[in-house]
């Protein structure tokens, strides 16, 4: 009887194993494969000179991508044509590898006549799409290098009253090709009320000129309320006001990346509510808010 029961148990087990296909492990397999291979991310930064593009990129990725950069004087910038300069760095975080490519556009918006100064940039983006299409159509698709521009951070001057004509034309030329994230540069030059007014003006002009900027995806219905609230705040904060810093300062016993002012410290990673210019203690601003 015991042998019969044993055979029956084995029979039940084998039947169960036959019913198990194994596709439930597909997400884990894809995850392992992706982590092993790593990811490619190409980020373009554009905007006129002097808006802190290089500093912000260094702050975001805690690295120095512009060690050998030559700084031009005002006369040289006026005569400079738009260039495409690539910087690549390999970053690893908790076992996940990222090949980060920063596409810089020195010379954009600096000339006296900026007519179609965005043309070299759109040509470069189109070339990367064409190259990727050719690679996808080829035989060796396993080792394709994805150099397509995935996102463009466009820096808007905080000293104007909204978008300049060159800002509008640039974003309209690119918005069908790449995800555009407009940023108000050097936001620590403005007080909170000025930032709010400038954001409202830029949002109105983006709608007026029909510019398509990156929109955050909607939250899933089963997400917790805290995450949904963060998502709403991010959407309402666009266009983001940003600052960057390459220096490390001490604030309340901690060493942080930030800028030291007589009234406090501008830190790159704090909540927007901590923006306290003129306060009694160190006022910390968000790097993005």
Coordinates of C-alpha atoms in Angstrom, one line a residue:
X1 CA 0.0 0.0 0.0
X2 CA 2.8 2.4 0.9
X3 CA 4.4 1.7 -2.5
X4 CA 1.1 2.4 -4.2
X5 CA 0.7 5.7 -2.4
X6 CA 4.3 6.6 -3.3
X7 CA 3.6 6.0 -6.9
X8 CA 0.4 8.0 -6.8
X9 CA 2.3 11.0 -5.2
X10 CA 4.9 10.8 -7.9
X11 CA 2.2 10.6 -10.5
X12 CA 0.5 13.7 -9.1
X13 CA 3.8 15.6 -9.0
X14 CA 4.7 14.7 -12.5
X15 CA 1.3 15.8 -13.8
X16 CA 1.8 19.1 -12.0
X17 CA 5.2 19.5 -13.5
X18 CA 3.8 18.8 -16.9
X19 CA 1.3 21.7 -16.5
X20 CA 4.1 24.2 -15.5
X21 CA 5.2 25.9 -18.7
X22 CA 7.7 28.3 -17.1
X23 CA 6.8 31.7 -18.5
X24 CA 6.2 33.0 -15.0
X25 CA 10.0 33.4 -14.7
X26 CA 10.2 35.5 -17.9
X27 CA 10.3 38.9 -16.0
X28 CA 13.2 37.6 -13.9
X29 CA 15.0 36.4 -17.0
X30 CA 14.6 39.7 -18.8
X31 CA 15.7 41.6 -15.6
X32 CA 18.9 39.5 -15.3
X33 CA 19.7 39.9 -19.0
X34 CA 19.1 43.7 -18.9
X35 CA 21.3 44.1 -15.8
X36 CA 24.1 42.0 -17.2
X37 CA 24.1 43.9 -20.5
X38 CA 23.6 47.3 -19.0
X39 CA 21.7 50.3 -20.4
X40 CA 22.5 53.1 -22.9
X41 CA 21.2 56.6 -22.2
X42 CA 21.9 59.6 -24.3
X43 CA 21.1 63.0 -22.9
X44 CA 21.3 66.2 -24.9
X45 CA 21.8 69.6 -23.2
X46 CA 21.0 72.8 -25.1
X47 CA 20.8 76.5 -24.3
X48 CA 22.8 79.6 -24.5
X49 CA 26.3 79.8 -22.9
X50 CA 26.5 80.7 -19.2
X51 CA 23.3 79.0 -17.9
X52 CA 25.1 76.3 -15.9
X53 CA 24.5 73.4 -18.2
X54 CA 27.8 71.7 -17.5
X55 CA 27.5 72.3 -13.8
X56 CA 24.1 70.8 -13.6
X57 CA 25.1 67.7 -15.5
X58 CA 28.0 67.2 -13.2
X59 CA 25.7 67.6 -10.2
X60 CA 23.2 65.1 -11.5
X61 CA 25.6 62.3 -12.1
X62 CA 28.2 63.2 -9.5
X63 CA 31.1 63.3 -12.0
X64 CA 33.2 65.8 -14.0
X65 CA 32.6 65.4 -17.7
X66 CA 34.2 68.7 -18.7
X67 CA 37.7 68.5 -17.2
X68 CA 39.5 69.5 -20.5
X69 CA 36.9 72.1 -21.6
X70 CA 38.3 75.3 -23.0
X71 CA 36.3 78.4 -21.9
X72 CA 35.8 80.9 -24.7
X73 CA 35.6 84.7 -24.2
X74 CA 32.7 86.8 -25.4
X75 CA 34.1 87.6 -28.8
X76 CA 35.0 83.9 -29.5
X77 CA 31.5 82.8 -28.5
X78 CA 29.9 85.3 -30.9
X79 CA 31.9 83.9 -33.8
X80 CA 31.6 80.3 -32.8
X81 CA 29.4 78.0 -34.9
X82 CA 27.1 75.3 -33.4
X83 CA 29.0 72.1 -32.6
X84 CA 28.1 68.7 -31.4
X85 CA 30.3 67.4 -28.7
X86 CA 29.9 64.0 -27.0
X87 CA 31.1 63.0 -23.6
X88 CA 30.7 59.3 -22.5
X89 CA 31.1 57.9 -19.1
X90 CA 30.3 54.4 -17.6
X91 CA 28.4 54.5 -14.3
X92 CA 27.5 51.6 -12.1
X93 CA 25.0 51.7 -9.2
X94 CA 24.0 48.7 -7.1
X95 CA 25.2 46.4 -9.9
X96 CA 23.3 48.1 -12.7
X97 CA 25.6 49.5 -15.4
X98 CA 24.7 52.6 -17.4
X99 CA 26.6 54.0 -20.4
X100 CA 25.8 57.7 -20.2
X101 CA 26.4 59.8 -23.3
X102 CA 26.1 63.6 -22.9
X103 CA 25.6 65.5 -26.1
X104 CA 26.6 69.1 -25.7
X105 CA 25.8 71.9 -28.2
X106 CA 28.4 74.7 -27.7
X107 CA 27.7 77.7 -29.8
X108 CA 23.9 77.4 -29.7
X109 CA 22.2 80.8 -29.3
X110 CA 25.4 82.8 -28.8
X111 CA 25.7 84.4 -32.3
X112 CA 24.2 87.8 -33.2
X113 CA 22.2 86.1 -36.0
X114 CA 20.8 82.8 -34.7
X115 CA 18.7 82.0 -37.8
X116 CA 18.4 78.2 -38.0
X117 CA 21.1 77.7 -35.4
X118 CA 19.3 74.5 -34.4
X119 CA 19.8 72.9 -37.8
X120 CA 23.1 71.1 -36.9
X121 CA 21.3 69.7 -33.8
X122 CA 18.3 68.4 -35.7
X123 CA 20.6 66.9 -38.4
X124 CA 22.5 65.1 -35.7
X125 CA 19.4 63.6 -34.2
X126 CA 18.1 62.5 -37.6
X127 CA 21.5 60.8 -38.3
X128 CA 21.3 58.8 -35.1
X129 CA 17.8 57.6 -36.0
X130 CA 19.0 56.6 -39.5
X131 CA 22.0 54.8 -38.1
X132 CA 19.9 52.8 -35.6
X133 CA 17.5 51.9 -38.3
X134 CA 20.3 50.6 -40.5
X135 CA 21.7 48.6 -37.6
X136 CA 18.3 47.1 -36.8
X137 CA 17.9 46.1 -40.5
X138 CA 21.3 44.4 -40.5
X139 CA 22.4 40.9 -39.6
X140 CA 24.3 41.7 -36.4
X141 CA 21.4 43.0 -34.3
X142 CA 22.7 41.6 -31.0
X143 CA 25.4 44.1 -30.4
X144 CA 23.6 47.3 -31.6
X145 CA 24.9 50.5 -29.9
X146 CA 21.9 52.8 -29.3
X147 CA 23.1 56.4 -29.9
X148 CA 19.6 57.9 -30.4
X149 CA 19.0 61.0 -28.2
X150 CA 16.6 59.9 -25.5
X151 CA 16.0 63.2 -23.8
X152 CA 16.9 66.9 -24.3
X153 CA 17.3 69.3 -21.3
X154 CA 16.6 72.7 -22.7
X155 CA 17.9 75.6 -20.5
X156 CA 15.8 78.8 -20.4
X157 CA 17.4 82.0 -19.2
X158 CA 16.0 83.2 -15.8
X159 CA 16.7 86.8 -16.7
X160 CA 14.1 87.3 -19.4
X161 CA 10.3 87.4 -19.3
X162 CA 9.6 84.0 -20.7
X163 CA 10.6 82.3 -23.9
X164 CA 12.8 84.0 -26.5
X165 CA 12.0 83.5 -30.2
X166 CA 15.0 81.2 -30.5
X167 CA 13.7 79.1 -27.6
X168 CA 10.3 78.7 -29.3
X169 CA 11.9 77.8 -32.7
X170 CA 14.3 75.3 -31.2
X171 CA 11.7 73.4 -29.3
X172 CA 9.3 73.4 -32.2
X173 CA 12.1 72.0 -34.4
X174 CA 12.8 69.1 -31.9
X175 CA 9.6 68.3 -30.2
X176 CA 8.6 65.6 -32.7
X177 CA 12.0 64.0 -32.6
X178 CA 13.0 63.8 -28.9
X179 CA 11.6 64.2 -25.4
X180 CA 12.1 67.9 -24.4
X181 CA 12.4 68.8 -20.7
X182 CA 12.4 72.7 -20.4
X183 CA 14.4 74.0 -17.4
X184 CA 14.7 77.4 -15.9
X185 CA 18.4 77.8 -15.3
X186 CA 20.2 79.4 -12.3
X187 CA 16.9 79.5 -10.4
X188 CA 18.7 80.7 -7.2
X189 CA 18.9 84.1 -8.9
X190 CA 15.1 84.4 -8.4
X191 CA 12.9 84.6 -5.4
X192 CA 10.0 82.1 -5.1
X193 CA 7.3 84.5 -6.4
X194 CA 9.4 85.3 -9.4
X195 CA 9.9 81.6 -10.1
X196 CA 6.1 81.0 -10.0
X197 CA 5.4 83.9 -12.4
X198 CA 8.1 82.8 -14.8
X199 CA 6.8 79.3 -14.8
X200 CA 3.2 80.4 -15.5
X201 CA 4.5 82.6 -18.4
X202 CA 6.5 79.8 -19.9
X203 CA 3.6 77.3 -19.6
X204 CA 1.3 79.8 -21.3
X205 CA 3.7 80.3 -24.2
X206 CA 4.3 76.5 -24.6
X207 CA 0.5 76.1 -25.0
X208 CA 0.2 79.2 -27.2
X209 CA 2.9 78.0 -29.7
X210 CA 1.8 74.3 -29.6
X211 CA 5.1 73.0 -28.2
X212 CA 5.1 69.4 -27.1
X213 CA 7.2 68.9 -24.0
X214 CA 7.7 65.7 -22.1
X215 CA 4.7 64.7 -20.0
X216 CA 4.9 62.3 -17.1
X217 CA 2.9 59.1 -17.5
X218 CA -0.3 58.7 -15.5
X219 CA 0.0 56.7 -12.2
X220 CA -1.5 53.2 -12.0
X221 CA -4.7 53.1 -10.0
X222 CA -3.2 50.7 -7.4
X223 CA -0.3 53.1 -6.5
X224 CA -0.2 54.4 -2.9
X225 CA -1.4 57.9 -2.2
X226 CA 2.0 59.2 -1.3
X227 CA 3.4 58.3 -4.7
X228 CA 0.4 59.8 -6.5
X229 CA 0.9 63.0 -4.6
X230 CA 4.5 63.2 -5.6
X231 CA 3.6 62.5 -9.2
X232 CA 1.0 65.4 -9.1
X233 CA 3.6 67.8 -7.5
X234 CA 6.1 66.9 -10.2
X235 CA 3.6 67.6 -13.0
X236 CA 2.5 70.9 -11.5
X237 CA 6.2 71.9 -11.1
X238 CA 7.0 71.9 -14.8
X239 CA 8.9 73.6 -16.2
X240 CA 11.5 72.8 -13.5
X241 CA 13.6 75.5 -11.9
X242 CA 17.2 74.1 -11.4
X243 CA 20.5 74.9 -9.9
X244 CA 23.8 73.1 -9.9
X245 CA 27.1 73.1 -8.0
X246 CA 30.5 71.6 -8.4
X247 CA 31.6 72.5 -4.8
X248 CA 31.1 70.7 -1.5
X249 CA 30.1 72.8 1.5
X250 CA 29.2 72.0 5.1
X251 CA 25.6 72.4 6.3
X252 CA 24.5 71.4 9.8
X253 CA 27.4 69.1 10.2
X254 CA 26.9 67.4 6.8
X255 CA 29.0 67.9 3.6
X256 CA 26.7 68.5 0.6
X257 CA 27.0 69.8 -2.9
X258 CA 25.8 73.4 -2.9
X259 CA 26.4 77.1 -3.1
X260 CA 27.3 79.2 -0.1
X261 CA 25.5 82.6 0.2
X262 CA 25.4 85.2 3.1
X263 CA 21.8 84.2 3.9
X264 CA 22.3 80.4 3.7
X265 CA 23.2 77.4 1.5
X266 CA 21.7 76.3 -1.7
X267 CA 21.8 72.6 -1.7
X268 CA 21.1 70.4 -4.8
X269 CA 18.9 67.8 -3.1
X270 CA 16.3 69.2 -0.8
X271 CA 12.5 69.8 -1.0
X272 CA 11.2 73.0 -2.4
X273 CA 9.6 73.8 0.9
X274 CA 13.1 74.4 2.4
X275 CA 13.7 77.4 0.1
X276 CA 14.3 80.1 2.8
X277 CA 16.2 83.1 1.4
X278 CA 16.7 85.7 4.1
X279 CA 15.8 83.2 6.9
X280 CA 17.7 82.9 10.2
X281 CA 19.1 79.4 9.5
X282 CA 20.6 77.9 6.4
X283 CA 18.1 78.0 3.6
X284 CA 18.3 75.0 1.2
X285 CA 16.8 75.0 -2.2
X286 CA 16.0 72.0 -4.3
X287 CA 18.2 71.2 -7.3
X288 CA 14.9 70.8 -9.2
X289 CA 11.6 72.3 -8.1

